[in-house]
Coordinates of C-alpha atoms and ligand atoms in Angstrom, one line a residue:
X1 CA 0.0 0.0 0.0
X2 CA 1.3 3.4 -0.6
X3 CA 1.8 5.7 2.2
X4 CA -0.3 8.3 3.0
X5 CA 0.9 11.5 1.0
X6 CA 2.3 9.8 -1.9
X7 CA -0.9 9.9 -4.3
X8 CA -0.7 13.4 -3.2
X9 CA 3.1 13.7 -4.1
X10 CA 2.8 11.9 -7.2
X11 CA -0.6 14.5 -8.1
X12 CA 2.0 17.8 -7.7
X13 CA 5.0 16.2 -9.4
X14 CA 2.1 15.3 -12.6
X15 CA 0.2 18.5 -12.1
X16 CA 3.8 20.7 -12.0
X17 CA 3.7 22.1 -8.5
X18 CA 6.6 22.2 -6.4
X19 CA 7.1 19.7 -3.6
X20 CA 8.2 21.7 -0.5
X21 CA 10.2 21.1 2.2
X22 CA 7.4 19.2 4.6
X23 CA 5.4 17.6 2.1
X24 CA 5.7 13.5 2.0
X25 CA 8.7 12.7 -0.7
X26 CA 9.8 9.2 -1.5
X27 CA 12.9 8.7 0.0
X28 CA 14.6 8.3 -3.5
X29 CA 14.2 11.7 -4.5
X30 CA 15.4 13.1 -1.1
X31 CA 18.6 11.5 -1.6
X32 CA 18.8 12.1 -5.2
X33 CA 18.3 15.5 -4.8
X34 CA 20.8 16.1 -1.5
X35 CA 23.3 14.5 -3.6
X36 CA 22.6 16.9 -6.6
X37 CA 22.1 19.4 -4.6
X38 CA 25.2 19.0 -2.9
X39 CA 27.4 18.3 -5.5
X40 CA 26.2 21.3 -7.3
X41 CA 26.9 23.3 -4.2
X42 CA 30.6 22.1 -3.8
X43 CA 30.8 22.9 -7.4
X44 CA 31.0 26.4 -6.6
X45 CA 32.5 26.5 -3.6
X46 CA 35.7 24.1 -5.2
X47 CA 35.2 26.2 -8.3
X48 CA 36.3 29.2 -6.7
X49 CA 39.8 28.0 -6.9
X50 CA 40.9 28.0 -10.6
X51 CA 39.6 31.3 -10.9
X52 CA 41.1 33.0 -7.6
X53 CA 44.0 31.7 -8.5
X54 CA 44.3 34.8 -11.1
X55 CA 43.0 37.7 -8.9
X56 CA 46.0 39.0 -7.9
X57 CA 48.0 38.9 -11.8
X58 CA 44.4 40.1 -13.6
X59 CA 45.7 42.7 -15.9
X60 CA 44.0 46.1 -14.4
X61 CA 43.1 46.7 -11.2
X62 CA 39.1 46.7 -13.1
X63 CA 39.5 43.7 -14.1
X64 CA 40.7 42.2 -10.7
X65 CA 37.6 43.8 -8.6
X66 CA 35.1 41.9 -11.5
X67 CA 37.0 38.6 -10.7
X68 CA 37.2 39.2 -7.1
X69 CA 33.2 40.3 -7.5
X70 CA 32.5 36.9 -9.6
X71 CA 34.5 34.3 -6.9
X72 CA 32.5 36.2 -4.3
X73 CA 29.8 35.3 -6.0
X74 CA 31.0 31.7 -6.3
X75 CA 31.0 31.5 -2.4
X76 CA 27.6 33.1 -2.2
X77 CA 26.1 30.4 -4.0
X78 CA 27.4 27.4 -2.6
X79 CA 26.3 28.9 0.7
X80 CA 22.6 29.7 -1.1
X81 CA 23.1 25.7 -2.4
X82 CA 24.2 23.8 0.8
X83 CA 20.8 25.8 2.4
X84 CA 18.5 24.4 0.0
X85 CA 19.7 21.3 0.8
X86 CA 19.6 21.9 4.3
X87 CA 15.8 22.0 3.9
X88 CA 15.9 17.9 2.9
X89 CA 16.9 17.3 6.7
X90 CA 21.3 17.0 6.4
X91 CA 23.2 19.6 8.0
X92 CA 25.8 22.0 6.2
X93 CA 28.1 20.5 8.7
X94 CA 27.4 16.8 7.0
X95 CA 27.5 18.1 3.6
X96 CA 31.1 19.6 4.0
X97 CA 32.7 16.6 5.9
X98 CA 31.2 14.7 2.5
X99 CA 33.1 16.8 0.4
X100 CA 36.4 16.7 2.6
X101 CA 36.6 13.2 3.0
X102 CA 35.8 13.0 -0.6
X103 CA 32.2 11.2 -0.3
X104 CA 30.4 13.5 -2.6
X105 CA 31.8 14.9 -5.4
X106 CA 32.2 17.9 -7.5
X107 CA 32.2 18.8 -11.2
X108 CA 34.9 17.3 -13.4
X109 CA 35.8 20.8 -15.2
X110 CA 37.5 22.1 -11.7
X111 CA 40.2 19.6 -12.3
X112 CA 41.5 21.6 -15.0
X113 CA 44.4 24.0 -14.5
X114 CA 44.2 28.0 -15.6
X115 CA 47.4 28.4 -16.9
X116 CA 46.8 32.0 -18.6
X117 CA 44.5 35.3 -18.5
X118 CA 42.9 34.0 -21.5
X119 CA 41.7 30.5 -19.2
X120 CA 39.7 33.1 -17.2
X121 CA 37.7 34.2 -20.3
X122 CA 36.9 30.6 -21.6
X123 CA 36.0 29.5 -18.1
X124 CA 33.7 32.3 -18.2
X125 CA 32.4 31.9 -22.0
X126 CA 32.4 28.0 -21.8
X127 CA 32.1 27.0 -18.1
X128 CA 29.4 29.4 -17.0
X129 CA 27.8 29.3 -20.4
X130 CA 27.5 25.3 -20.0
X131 CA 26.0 25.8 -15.8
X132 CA 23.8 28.0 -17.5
X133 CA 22.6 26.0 -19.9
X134 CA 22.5 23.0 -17.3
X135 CA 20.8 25.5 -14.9
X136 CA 18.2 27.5 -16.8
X137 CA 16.1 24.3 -16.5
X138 CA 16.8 23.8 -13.0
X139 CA 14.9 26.6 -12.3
X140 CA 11.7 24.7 -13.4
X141 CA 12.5 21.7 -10.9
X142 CA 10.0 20.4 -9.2
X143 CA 11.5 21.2 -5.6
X144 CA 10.6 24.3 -4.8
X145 CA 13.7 25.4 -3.0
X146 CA 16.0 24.4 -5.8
X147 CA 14.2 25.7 -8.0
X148 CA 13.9 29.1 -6.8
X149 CA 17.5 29.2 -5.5
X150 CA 18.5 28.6 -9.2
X151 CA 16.4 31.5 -10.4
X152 CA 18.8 34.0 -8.8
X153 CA 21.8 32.0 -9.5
X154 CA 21.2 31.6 -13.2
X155 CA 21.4 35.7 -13.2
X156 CA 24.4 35.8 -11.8
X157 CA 26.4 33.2 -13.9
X158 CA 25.0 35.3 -17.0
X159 CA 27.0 38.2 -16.3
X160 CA 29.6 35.9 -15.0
X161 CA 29.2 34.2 -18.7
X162 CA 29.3 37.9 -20.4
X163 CA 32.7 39.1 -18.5
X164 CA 34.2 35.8 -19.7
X165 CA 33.1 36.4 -23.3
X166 CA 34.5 40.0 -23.0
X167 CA 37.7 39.3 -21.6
X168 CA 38.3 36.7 -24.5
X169 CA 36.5 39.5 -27.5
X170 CA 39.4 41.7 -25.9
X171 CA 41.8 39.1 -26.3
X172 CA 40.9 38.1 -29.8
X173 CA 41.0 41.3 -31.3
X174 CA 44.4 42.4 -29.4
X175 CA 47.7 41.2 -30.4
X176 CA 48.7 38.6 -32.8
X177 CA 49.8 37.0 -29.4
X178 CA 46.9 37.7 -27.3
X179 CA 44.5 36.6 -29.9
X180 CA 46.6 33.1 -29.9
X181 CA 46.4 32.8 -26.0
X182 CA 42.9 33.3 -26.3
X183 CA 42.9 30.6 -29.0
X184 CA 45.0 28.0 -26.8
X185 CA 42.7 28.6 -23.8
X186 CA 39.0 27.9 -25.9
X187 CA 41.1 24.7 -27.5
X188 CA 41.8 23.9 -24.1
X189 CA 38.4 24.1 -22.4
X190 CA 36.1 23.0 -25.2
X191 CA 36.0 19.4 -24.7
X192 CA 36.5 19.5 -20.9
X193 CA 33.2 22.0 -20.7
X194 CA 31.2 19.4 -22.9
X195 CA 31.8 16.8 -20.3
X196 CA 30.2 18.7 -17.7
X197 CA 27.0 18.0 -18.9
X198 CA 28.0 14.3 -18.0
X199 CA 28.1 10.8 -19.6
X200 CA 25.8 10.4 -22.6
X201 CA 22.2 9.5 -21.9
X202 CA 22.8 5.5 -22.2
X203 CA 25.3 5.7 -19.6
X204 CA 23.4 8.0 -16.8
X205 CA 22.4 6.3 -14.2
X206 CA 20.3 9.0 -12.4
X207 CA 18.8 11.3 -16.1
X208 CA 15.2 8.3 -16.2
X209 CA 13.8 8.6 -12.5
X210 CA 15.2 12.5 -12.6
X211 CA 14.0 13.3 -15.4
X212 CA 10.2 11.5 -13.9
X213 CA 10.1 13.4 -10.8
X214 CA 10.8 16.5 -12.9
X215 CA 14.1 17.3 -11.2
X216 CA 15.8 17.6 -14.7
X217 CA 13.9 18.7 -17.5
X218 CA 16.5 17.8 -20.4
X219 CA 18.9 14.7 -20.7
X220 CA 22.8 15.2 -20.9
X221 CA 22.8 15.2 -24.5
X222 CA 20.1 17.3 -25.1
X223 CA 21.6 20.2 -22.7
X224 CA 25.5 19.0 -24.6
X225 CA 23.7 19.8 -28.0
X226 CA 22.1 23.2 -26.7
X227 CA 25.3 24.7 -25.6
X228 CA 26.5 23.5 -29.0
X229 CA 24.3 24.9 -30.9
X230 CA 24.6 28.0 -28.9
X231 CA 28.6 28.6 -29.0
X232 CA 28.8 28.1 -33.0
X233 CA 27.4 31.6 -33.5
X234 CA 29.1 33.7 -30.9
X235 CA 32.6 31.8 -31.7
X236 CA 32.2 33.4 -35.3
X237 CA 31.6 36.9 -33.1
X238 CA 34.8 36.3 -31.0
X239 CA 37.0 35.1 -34.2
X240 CA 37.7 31.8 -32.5
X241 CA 37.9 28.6 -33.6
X242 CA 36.4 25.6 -31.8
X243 CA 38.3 23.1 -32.1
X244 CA 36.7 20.0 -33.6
X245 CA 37.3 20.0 -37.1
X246 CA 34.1 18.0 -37.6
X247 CA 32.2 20.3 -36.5
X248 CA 29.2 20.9 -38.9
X249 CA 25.6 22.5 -39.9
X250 CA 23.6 19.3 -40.3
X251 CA 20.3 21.2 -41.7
X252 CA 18.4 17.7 -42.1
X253 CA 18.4 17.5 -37.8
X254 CA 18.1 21.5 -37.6
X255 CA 21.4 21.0 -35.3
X256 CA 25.2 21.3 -35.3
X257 CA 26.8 17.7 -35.6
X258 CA 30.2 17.8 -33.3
X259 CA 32.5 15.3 -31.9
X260 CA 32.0 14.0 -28.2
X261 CA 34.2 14.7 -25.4
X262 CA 36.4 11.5 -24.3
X263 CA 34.0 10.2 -21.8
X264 CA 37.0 7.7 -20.2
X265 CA 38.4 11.1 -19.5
X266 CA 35.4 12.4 -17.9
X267 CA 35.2 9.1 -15.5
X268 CA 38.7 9.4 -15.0
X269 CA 38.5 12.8 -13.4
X270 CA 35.3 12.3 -11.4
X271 CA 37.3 9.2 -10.3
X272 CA 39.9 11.7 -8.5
X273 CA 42.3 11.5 -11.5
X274 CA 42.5 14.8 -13.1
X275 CA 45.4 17.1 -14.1
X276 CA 44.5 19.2 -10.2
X277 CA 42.0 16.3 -8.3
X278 CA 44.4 16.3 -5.6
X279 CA 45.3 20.3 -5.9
X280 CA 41.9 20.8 -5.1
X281 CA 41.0 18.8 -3.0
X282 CA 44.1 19.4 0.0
X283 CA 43.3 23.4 -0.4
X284 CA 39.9 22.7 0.2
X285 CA 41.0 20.7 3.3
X286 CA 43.9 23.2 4.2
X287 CA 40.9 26.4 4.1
X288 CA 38.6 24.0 6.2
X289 CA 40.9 23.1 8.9
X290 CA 42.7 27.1 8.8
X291 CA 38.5 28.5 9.4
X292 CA 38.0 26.0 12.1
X293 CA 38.9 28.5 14.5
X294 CA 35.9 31.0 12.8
X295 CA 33.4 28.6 13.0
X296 CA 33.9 28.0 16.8
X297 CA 34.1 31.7 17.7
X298 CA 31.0 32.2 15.2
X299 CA 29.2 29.2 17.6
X300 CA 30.7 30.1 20.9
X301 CA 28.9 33.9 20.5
X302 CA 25.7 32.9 18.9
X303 CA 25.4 30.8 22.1
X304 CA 26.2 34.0 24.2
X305 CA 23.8 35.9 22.2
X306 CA 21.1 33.4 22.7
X307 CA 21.8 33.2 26.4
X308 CA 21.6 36.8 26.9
Ligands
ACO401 N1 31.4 16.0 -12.9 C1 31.4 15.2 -11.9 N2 30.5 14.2 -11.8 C2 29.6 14.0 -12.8 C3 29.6 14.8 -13.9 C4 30.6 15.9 -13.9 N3 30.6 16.7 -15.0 N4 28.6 14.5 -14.7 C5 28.0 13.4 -14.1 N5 28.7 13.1 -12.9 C6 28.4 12.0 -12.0 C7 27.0 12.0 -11.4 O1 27.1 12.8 -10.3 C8 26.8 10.6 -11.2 O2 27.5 10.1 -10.0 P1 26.8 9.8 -8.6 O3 25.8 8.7 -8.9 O4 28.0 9.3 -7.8 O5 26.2 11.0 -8.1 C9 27.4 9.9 -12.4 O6 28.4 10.8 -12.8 C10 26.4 9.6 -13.5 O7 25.8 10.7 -14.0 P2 24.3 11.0 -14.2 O8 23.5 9.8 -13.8 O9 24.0 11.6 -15.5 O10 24.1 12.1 -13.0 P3 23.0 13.3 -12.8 O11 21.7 12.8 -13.2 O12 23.2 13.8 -11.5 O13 23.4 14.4 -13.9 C11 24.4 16.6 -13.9 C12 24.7 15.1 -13.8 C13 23.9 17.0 -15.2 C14 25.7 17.3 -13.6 C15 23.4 16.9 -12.8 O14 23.8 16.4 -11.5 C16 23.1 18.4 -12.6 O15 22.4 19.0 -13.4 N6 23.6 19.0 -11.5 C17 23.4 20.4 -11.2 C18 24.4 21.3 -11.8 C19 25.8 21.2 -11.3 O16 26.1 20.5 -10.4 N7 26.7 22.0 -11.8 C20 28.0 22.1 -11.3 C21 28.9 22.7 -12.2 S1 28.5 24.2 -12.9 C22 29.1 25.4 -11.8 O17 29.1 25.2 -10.7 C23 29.7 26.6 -12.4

């Protein structure tokens, strides 16, 4: 027999309501969405290293408060992530320890290096572009504070998206030697950001039951071929080449035919095999243990407060 709030679960999910924190949820789709959640979540907050790593040699003192402004934003929405997921019942405290020990992951493209200026442009043209492609839809998931948590997210990796695309326009239309950096950083981070969107559909394990309880709204490959579609045009703008020289029109599918990422790369990586798995992963661990004096002080006067 079905438990009691399940036809009434099953009636939101089919009539697209949002399921909120107290209402009845199979237990299946509170994990899968803490995991999501929380992977998505230490995402940003892991993501915040490949990019800080160029604050201090940004080329103007502009340009360094806009990246200083986008990591800060970074950190503001893993916090905004790890408190939706707060609302399926597991602490932040949980969540972090998951990441530390290296129980949950992160995504595969933080594994990559930034090894010039340019990197920061096609992290921001290619890397946000791709989470906002991914996260555009999340905004219609059926758990209502994902979903809304997304909706103010999503507007913030656009402009994060737009300062990547103008640091790499500058780039491209500098130099003879900036305009190739630019070039070495987009032939760099084209295949890496396609594997973000994750194995092909025949290999996800997770994209049938989430894609049935409305937590994604598109498969892998459907989101891979958006973002496609969508870079072709504005590479033309930035005088860039992707670089996949298969890349094609293929007006009888109304789509751009490319060639896949190397998806025993992408397992590789999430396996804790990347070029900076292990870079990441003991700064993470260094930061945690170096705050663990904040947190106590931050606990020690909220219990003074509250006993005043
Ligand atoms: N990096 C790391 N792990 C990945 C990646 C990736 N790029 N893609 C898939 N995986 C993992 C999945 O987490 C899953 O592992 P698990 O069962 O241990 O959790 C496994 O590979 C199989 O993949 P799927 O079954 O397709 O997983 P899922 O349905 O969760 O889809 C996706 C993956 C598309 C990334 C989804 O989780 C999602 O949309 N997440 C929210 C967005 C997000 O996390 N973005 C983070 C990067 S963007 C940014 O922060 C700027």
């Amino acid at each position: 027999e079905a438990p009691t709030g399940a036809l009434h679960f099953d009636e939101l999910i089919a009539a697209e309501q949002k399921i909120e924190p107290r209402d009845w949820m199979p237990d299946a789709y509170r994990k899968t969405l803490i995991r999501q959640i929380a992977q998505h979540a230490h995402s940003e907050i892991i993501g915040m290293q490949p990019e800080g790593n160029w604050i201090s040699r940004a080329p103007t003192l502009k340009r360094k408060a806009i990246l200083l402004a986008k990591v800060q934003d970074e950190a503001g929405h893993g916090l905004y992530l790890y408190a939706a997921a707060e609302t399926l019942g597991i602490n932040r405290d949980e969540l972090v320890e998951m990441l530390v020990s290296g129980r949950q992951k992160y995504s595969s493209i933080f594994n990559y290096p930034t090894l010039t200026w340019a990197d920061i442009g096609a992290i921001g043209w290619l890397v946000d572009g791709a989470a906002i492609v991914n996260q555009v839809p999340l905004c219609r998931c059926s758990y209502g504070p994902y979903a809304r948590a997304m909706i103010r997210i999503c507007k913030e990796e656009s402009f994060h998206q737009r300062q990547g695309y103008e640091i790499l326009y500058t780039l491209s239309h500098g130099t003879a030697g900036q305009k190739a950096m630019a070039q070495d950083a987009v032939d760099r981070w084209w295949y890496p950001s396609l594997a973000m969107f994750g194995p092909p559909d025949g290999d996800s394990t997770h994209s049938e039951q989430s894609m049935a309880w409305k937590i994604k709204r598109f498969s892998n490959d459907d989101l891979r071929q958006k973002f496609v579609d969508m870079c072709v045009p504005q590479a033309e703008i930035l005088d860039l080449k992707l670089p996949d020289p298969d890349l094609h029109w293929n007006a009888e599918e109304g789509r751009h035919h490319y060639t896949q990422p190397d998806y025993t790369e992408l397992m590789r990586v999430i396996k804790g095999d990347g070029p900076c798995n292990r870079q990441r992963m003991a700064h993470r661990r260094r930061a945690h243990d170096d705050g663990a004096w904040v947190r106590e002080a931050a606990a020690a006067y909220a219990k003074k407060k509250a006993a005043a």
